[in-house]
Coordinates of C-alpha atoms in Angstrom, one line a residue:
X245 CA -12.3 47.9 83.0
X246 CA -15.1 46.6 85.1
X247 CA -13.3 44.3 87.6
X248 CA -16.6 42.8 88.9
X249 CA -17.4 41.6 85.5
X250 CA -14.8 38.8 85.8
X251 CA -16.0 37.5 89.2
X252 CA -18.1 34.3 89.1
X253 CA -21.7 34.7 89.9
X254 CA -23.8 32.2 91.9
X255 CA -25.3 31.1 88.6
X256 CA -22.0 30.5 86.9
X257 CA -20.6 28.8 90.0
X258 CA -23.5 26.3 89.9
X259 CA -23.0 25.7 86.2
X260 CA -19.3 25.0 86.7
X261 CA -19.7 22.8 89.8
X262 CA -17.7 19.5 89.3
X263 CA -19.7 16.5 88.4
X264 CA -19.8 13.6 90.9
X265 CA -17.0 11.1 90.7
X266 CA -19.5 8.2 91.0
X267 CA -23.3 8.5 90.8
X268 CA -26.3 6.2 90.6
X269 CA -29.7 7.2 89.2
X270 CA -32.9 5.2 89.8
X271 CA -31.3 1.8 90.3
X272 CA -33.8 -1.1 90.3
X273 CA -32.9 -4.7 90.5
X274 CA -35.3 -7.7 90.7
X275 CA -34.3 -11.4 91.2
X276 CA -36.4 -14.4 90.5
X277 CA -36.6 -16.8 93.4
X278 CA -36.7 -20.6 93.1
X279 CA -40.2 -21.8 92.0
X280 CA -42.0 -23.3 95.0
X281 CA -44.9 -25.0 93.1
X282 CA -45.1 -26.5 89.7
X283 CA -47.3 -24.5 87.3
X284 CA -47.0 -21.4 89.5
X285 CA -45.0 -18.3 88.5
X286 CA -41.6 -18.1 90.1
X287 CA -41.7 -15.5 92.9
X288 CA -39.6 -12.4 92.5
X289 CA -37.7 -10.3 95.1
X290 CA -37.2 -6.5 94.5
X291 CA -33.6 -6.0 95.8
X292 CA -33.4 -2.3 94.9
X293 CA -36.3 0.0 94.3
X294 CA -35.0 3.3 92.7
X295 CA -31.8 4.1 94.6
X296 CA -30.0 7.4 93.9
X297 CA -26.6 8.4 95.3
X298 CA -23.5 10.6 94.6
X299 CA -19.9 10.5 95.6
X300 CA -17.7 13.5 95.0
X301 CA -13.9 13.5 94.4
X302 CA -12.3 12.8 97.7
X303 CA -15.7 12.4 99.4
X304 CA -16.9 9.5 101.6
X305 CA -20.3 7.8 101.6
X306 CA -21.5 5.2 104.1
X307 CA -24.2 2.8 103.0
X308 CA -25.9 1.3 106.0
X309 CA -28.7 -1.3 106.4
X310 CA -29.5 -4.6 108.0
X311 CA -29.2 -7.9 106.2
X312 CA -31.5 -8.1 103.2
X313 CA -31.6 -4.3 102.8
X314 CA -30.0 -4.4 99.4
X315 CA -26.4 -3.5 100.2
X316 CA -24.8 -6.4 98.4
X317 CA -26.9 -5.9 95.3
X318 CA -26.0 -2.2 95.3
X319 CA -22.3 -2.9 95.6
X320 CA -22.4 -5.3 92.6
X321 CA -24.1 -2.6 90.5
X322 CA -21.6 0.1 91.6
X323 CA -18.7 -2.2 90.8
X324 CA -20.1 -3.1 87.4
X325 CA -20.4 -6.8 88.3
X326 CA -24.1 -6.8 87.5
X327 CA -26.6 -4.9 85.4
X328 CA -29.5 -3.0 86.8
X329 CA -33.0 -3.6 85.5
X330 CA -33.5 0.1 85.4
X331 CA -31.4 3.2 86.1
X332 CA -27.7 3.7 85.5
X333 CA -24.3 4.0 87.2
X334 CA -22.0 6.8 86.0
X335 CA -18.3 7.3 86.7
X336 CA -17.0 10.7 85.8
X337 CA -20.1 11.0 83.7
X338 CA -19.4 7.8 81.7
X339 CA -21.9 4.9 82.0
X340 CA -20.6 1.8 83.8
X341 CA -22.3 -1.0 81.8
X342 CA -22.2 -3.9 84.2
X343 CA -22.5 -7.6 83.3
X344 CA -20.4 -7.4 80.1
X345 CA -17.0 -8.5 79.2
X346 CA -14.3 -7.7 81.8
X347 CA -12.0 -5.9 79.4
X348 CA -14.8 -3.5 78.5
X349 CA -14.5 -2.0 82.0
X350 CA -10.7 -2.1 82.4
X351 CA -10.8 1.8 82.3
X352 CA -13.2 1.7 85.3
X353 CA -11.2 -0.9 87.3
X354 CA -8.1 1.2 87.2
X355 CA -9.9 3.9 89.0
X356 CA -12.3 2.0 91.3
X357 CA -11.0 -0.8 93.5
X358 CA -12.7 -3.1 96.0
X359 CA -11.9 -4.0 99.6
X360 CA -13.7 -7.3 100.5
X361 CA -15.3 -8.4 103.7
X362 CA -13.4 -11.6 104.0
X363 CA -9.7 -11.1 103.2
X364 CA -8.9 -14.8 103.5
X365 CA -11.5 -15.8 101.0
X366 CA -10.4 -13.1 98.6
X367 CA -6.7 -14.0 98.6
X368 CA -5.5 -16.9 96.5
X369 CA -3.8 -19.3 99.0
X370 CA -1.5 -20.5 96.3
X371 CA -0.1 -17.1 95.6
X372 CA 2.6 -15.2 97.4
X373 CA 1.8 -11.7 98.7
X374 CA 4.0 -10.2 96.0
X375 CA 2.0 -11.8 93.3
X376 CA -1.4 -11.0 95.0
X377 CA -0.5 -7.3 95.1
X378 CA 0.9 -7.3 91.6
X379 CA -2.1 -8.9 90.0
X380 CA -4.1 -5.7 89.4
X381 CA -1.0 -4.0 88.1
X382 CA -0.5 -6.8 85.5
X383 CA -4.2 -7.2 84.6
X384 CA -5.0 -3.5 84.3
X385 CA -1.7 -2.3 82.7
X386 CA -2.1 0.4 80.1
X387 CA 0.5 2.2 77.9
X388 CA 1.5 4.5 80.7
X389 CA 2.2 1.7 83.3
X390 CA 3.5 -1.0 81.0
X391 CA 6.6 1.1 80.3
X392 CA 7.5 0.8 84.0
X393 CA 8.3 -2.9 83.6
X394 CA 9.0 -5.4 86.4
X395 CA 11.2 -3.0 88.3
X396 CA 8.4 -0.4 88.4
X397 CA 5.9 -3.0 89.5
X398 CA 8.2 -4.2 92.3
X399 CA 8.7 -0.6 93.5
X400 CA 4.9 -0.1 93.6
X401 CA 4.4 -3.4 95.5
X402 CA 6.8 -2.2 98.2
X403 CA 5.2 1.2 98.3
X404 CA 1.7 0.0 99.0
X405 CA 2.8 -2.7 101.4
X406 CA 4.6 0.0 103.4
X407 CA 1.6 2.3 103.1
X408 CA -0.6 -0.3 104.9
X409 CA 1.9 -0.8 107.7
X410 CA 3.6 -4.0 106.5
X411 CA 7.4 -4.7 106.1
X412 CA 7.6 -5.4 102.4
X413 CA 10.9 -7.3 102.7
X414 CA 9.3 -9.6 105.3
X415 CA 6.0 -10.3 103.7
X416 CA 6.3 -10.3 100.0
X417 CA 7.3 -13.9 99.6
X418 CA 4.9 -15.3 102.2
X419 CA 1.5 -16.9 101.7
X420 CA -1.9 -15.6 103.1
X421 CA -2.3 -18.4 105.6
X422 CA 0.9 -17.2 107.4
X423 CA -0.8 -14.0 108.5
X424 CA -3.4 -12.9 111.0
X425 CA -6.8 -11.6 109.9
X426 CA -5.8 -8.0 110.4
X427 CA -2.6 -8.5 108.4
X428 CA -4.6 -10.2 105.6
X429 CA -7.0 -7.3 105.4
X430 CA -4.0 -4.9 105.1
X431 CA -2.7 -7.1 102.2
X432 CA -6.2 -6.8 100.6
X433 CA -6.1 -3.0 101.0
X434 CA -2.6 -2.9 99.5
X435 CA -3.8 -4.9 96.5
X436 CA -6.6 -2.4 96.0
X437 CA -4.2 0.6 96.2
X438 CA -1.7 -0.9 93.7
X439 CA -3.2 0.5 90.5
X440 CA -3.6 4.0 92.0
X441 CA -7.4 4.2 92.1
X442 CA -9.4 7.3 92.8
X443 CA -12.2 5.4 94.6
X444 CA -12.3 2.5 97.1
X445 CA -15.5 0.5 97.6
X446 CA -15.2 -1.4 100.9
X447 CA -17.8 -4.1 101.9
X448 CA -17.9 -4.6 105.7
X449 CA -14.1 -4.3 105.8
X450 CA -13.8 -5.0 109.5
X451 CA -16.8 -7.3 110.4
X452 CA -14.6 -10.4 110.2
X453 CA -11.9 -9.1 112.5
X454 CA -11.4 -9.1 116.2
X455 CA -12.7 -5.9 118.0
X456 CA -9.1 -4.8 118.9
X457 CA -8.0 -5.1 115.3
X458 CA -11.1 -3.4 113.8
X459 CA -10.1 0.1 115.1
X460 CA -6.6 -0.3 113.6
X461 CA -7.9 -1.2 110.2
X462 CA -10.6 1.6 110.3
X463 CA -7.9 4.1 111.3
X464 CA -5.7 2.9 108.5
X465 CA -8.5 3.4 106.0
X466 CA -9.2 6.9 107.3
X467 CA -5.5 7.8 107.1
X468 CA -5.0 6.4 103.6
X469 CA -8.1 8.1 102.1
X470 CA -7.2 11.4 103.6
X471 CA -3.5 11.2 102.7
X472 CA -4.1 10.0 99.1
X473 CA -7.2 12.0 98.5
X474 CA -9.3 8.9 97.7
X475 CA -13.0 8.8 97.6
X476 CA -14.6 6.0 99.7
X477 CA -17.9 4.1 99.6
X478 CA -18.2 2.1 102.8
X479 CA -20.9 -0.5 103.1
X480 CA -21.8 -1.6 106.6
X481 CA -24.6 -2.7 108.9
X482 CA -22.9 -0.7 111.7
X483 CA -23.5 3.1 111.9
X484 CA -20.6 3.3 114.4
X485 CA -18.1 2.3 111.6
X486 CA -19.7 4.9 109.3
X487 CA -19.4 7.5 112.0
X488 CA -15.6 7.0 112.0
X489 CA -15.0 7.2 108.3
X490 CA -17.8 8.9 106.3
X491 CA -19.0 12.4 105.6
X492 CA -22.3 11.3 104.1
X493 CA -24.6 8.4 104.9
X494 CA -27.3 6.6 103.0
X495 CA -29.6 4.3 105.0
X496 CA -31.2 1.4 103.0
X497 CA -34.2 -0.6 104.0
X498 CA -35.9 -3.2 101.8
X499 CA -34.2 -1.9 98.8
X500 CA -35.3 1.8 99.3
X501 CA -33.4 4.8 100.6
X502 CA -34.8 5.3 104.0
X503 CA -32.7 8.3 104.9
X504 CA -29.8 10.2 103.4
X505 CA -27.6 13.2 104.2
X506 CA -24.5 14.5 106.1
X507 CA -23.5 11.8 108.5
X508 CA -23.2 14.2 111.4
X509 CA -26.8 15.4 111.0
X510 CA -28.3 12.0 110.4
X511 CA -26.5 10.5 113.4
X512 CA -27.3 13.4 115.7
X513 CA -31.0 13.8 114.8
X514 CA -32.3 10.9 112.6
X515 CA -35.7 11.4 111.1
X516 CA -36.4 7.7 110.5
X517 CA -37.4 5.3 113.2
X518 CA -35.4 2.6 111.3
X519 CA -32.3 4.8 111.5
X520 CA -32.9 5.3 115.3
X521 CA -33.0 1.5 115.7
X522 CA -29.7 1.1 113.9
X523 CA -28.2 3.9 116.1
X524 CA -29.3 2.1 119.2
X525 CA -27.3 -0.9 118.2
X526 CA -24.0 1.0 117.7
X527 CA -21.2 -0.9 119.5
X528 CA -18.8 0.7 121.9
X529 CA -16.0 0.6 119.2
X530 CA -17.2 3.9 117.8
X531 CA -18.1 5.6 121.1
X532 CA -14.9 7.7 121.1
X533 CA -13.4 7.9 117.7
X534 CA -11.0 10.6 118.8
X535 CA -9.2 8.3 121.1
X536 CA -8.8 5.4 118.6
X537 CA -5.2 4.3 118.3
X538 CA -3.3 5.2 115.2
X539 CA -1.9 1.9 114.2
X540 CA -0.4 -0.3 117.0
X541 CA 1.0 -3.7 116.1
X542 CA -0.1 -5.1 112.8
X543 CA -2.1 -8.0 114.1

């Protein structure tokens, strides 16, 4: 028997390479602006101009750019909240058709969850923490999770609250206004983890927090994604935050990809002048990621 015949060749290895967990191809999105003059065509703004990206299973991608670069529009398309004028978003090779009925994307929502910029604005002030974290479990329940019943949901709520560094017995019956900004962001992360997603999309998850708390939340996200094997798409205007959390980086400018590649290479030797300008504005928060505290008090 020829033993070498069973070994994979470079060609077969390429053919069997796993497909991206999440990918975007040629995304374009244009918005009509308010008409300034009667009888004149309404002006348009090209928010995205042919954006491509890939995120592998367990990988991490940072999307960076200044205000108006197209980050928010790109997030909405990746989350299936809006439909592109051209191009497509694929999850595990299946198209994510945004802008349709919510139930049509329930399969996608179970696997992809969102961590918002403003935790206070995203948490219903009339709901207790237990109900906030339970909401995706109830809305996205399928045959495999419905059988767990209330006891299973309660166990999962306690699990994710503990995972983000909160005492479930202490917080589950309290309301969002009773917590600090850092604690509210931990609750938002717990809610995102509840349905056991494979990918988190985080939009400026620490920009609304005090500097001392930012490092704690960033460190928490880094620990959770590594321990749970989650993929991460992190959207930020700050390359320092991306440096802490992401293996790959995509720099957006005026709706176009200005630069893209391994974060270490891009941050060490950026090719674009725009990227160099962003690097020059990196705050001291990310100057020494190795010495960042693990958790500290849950402020």
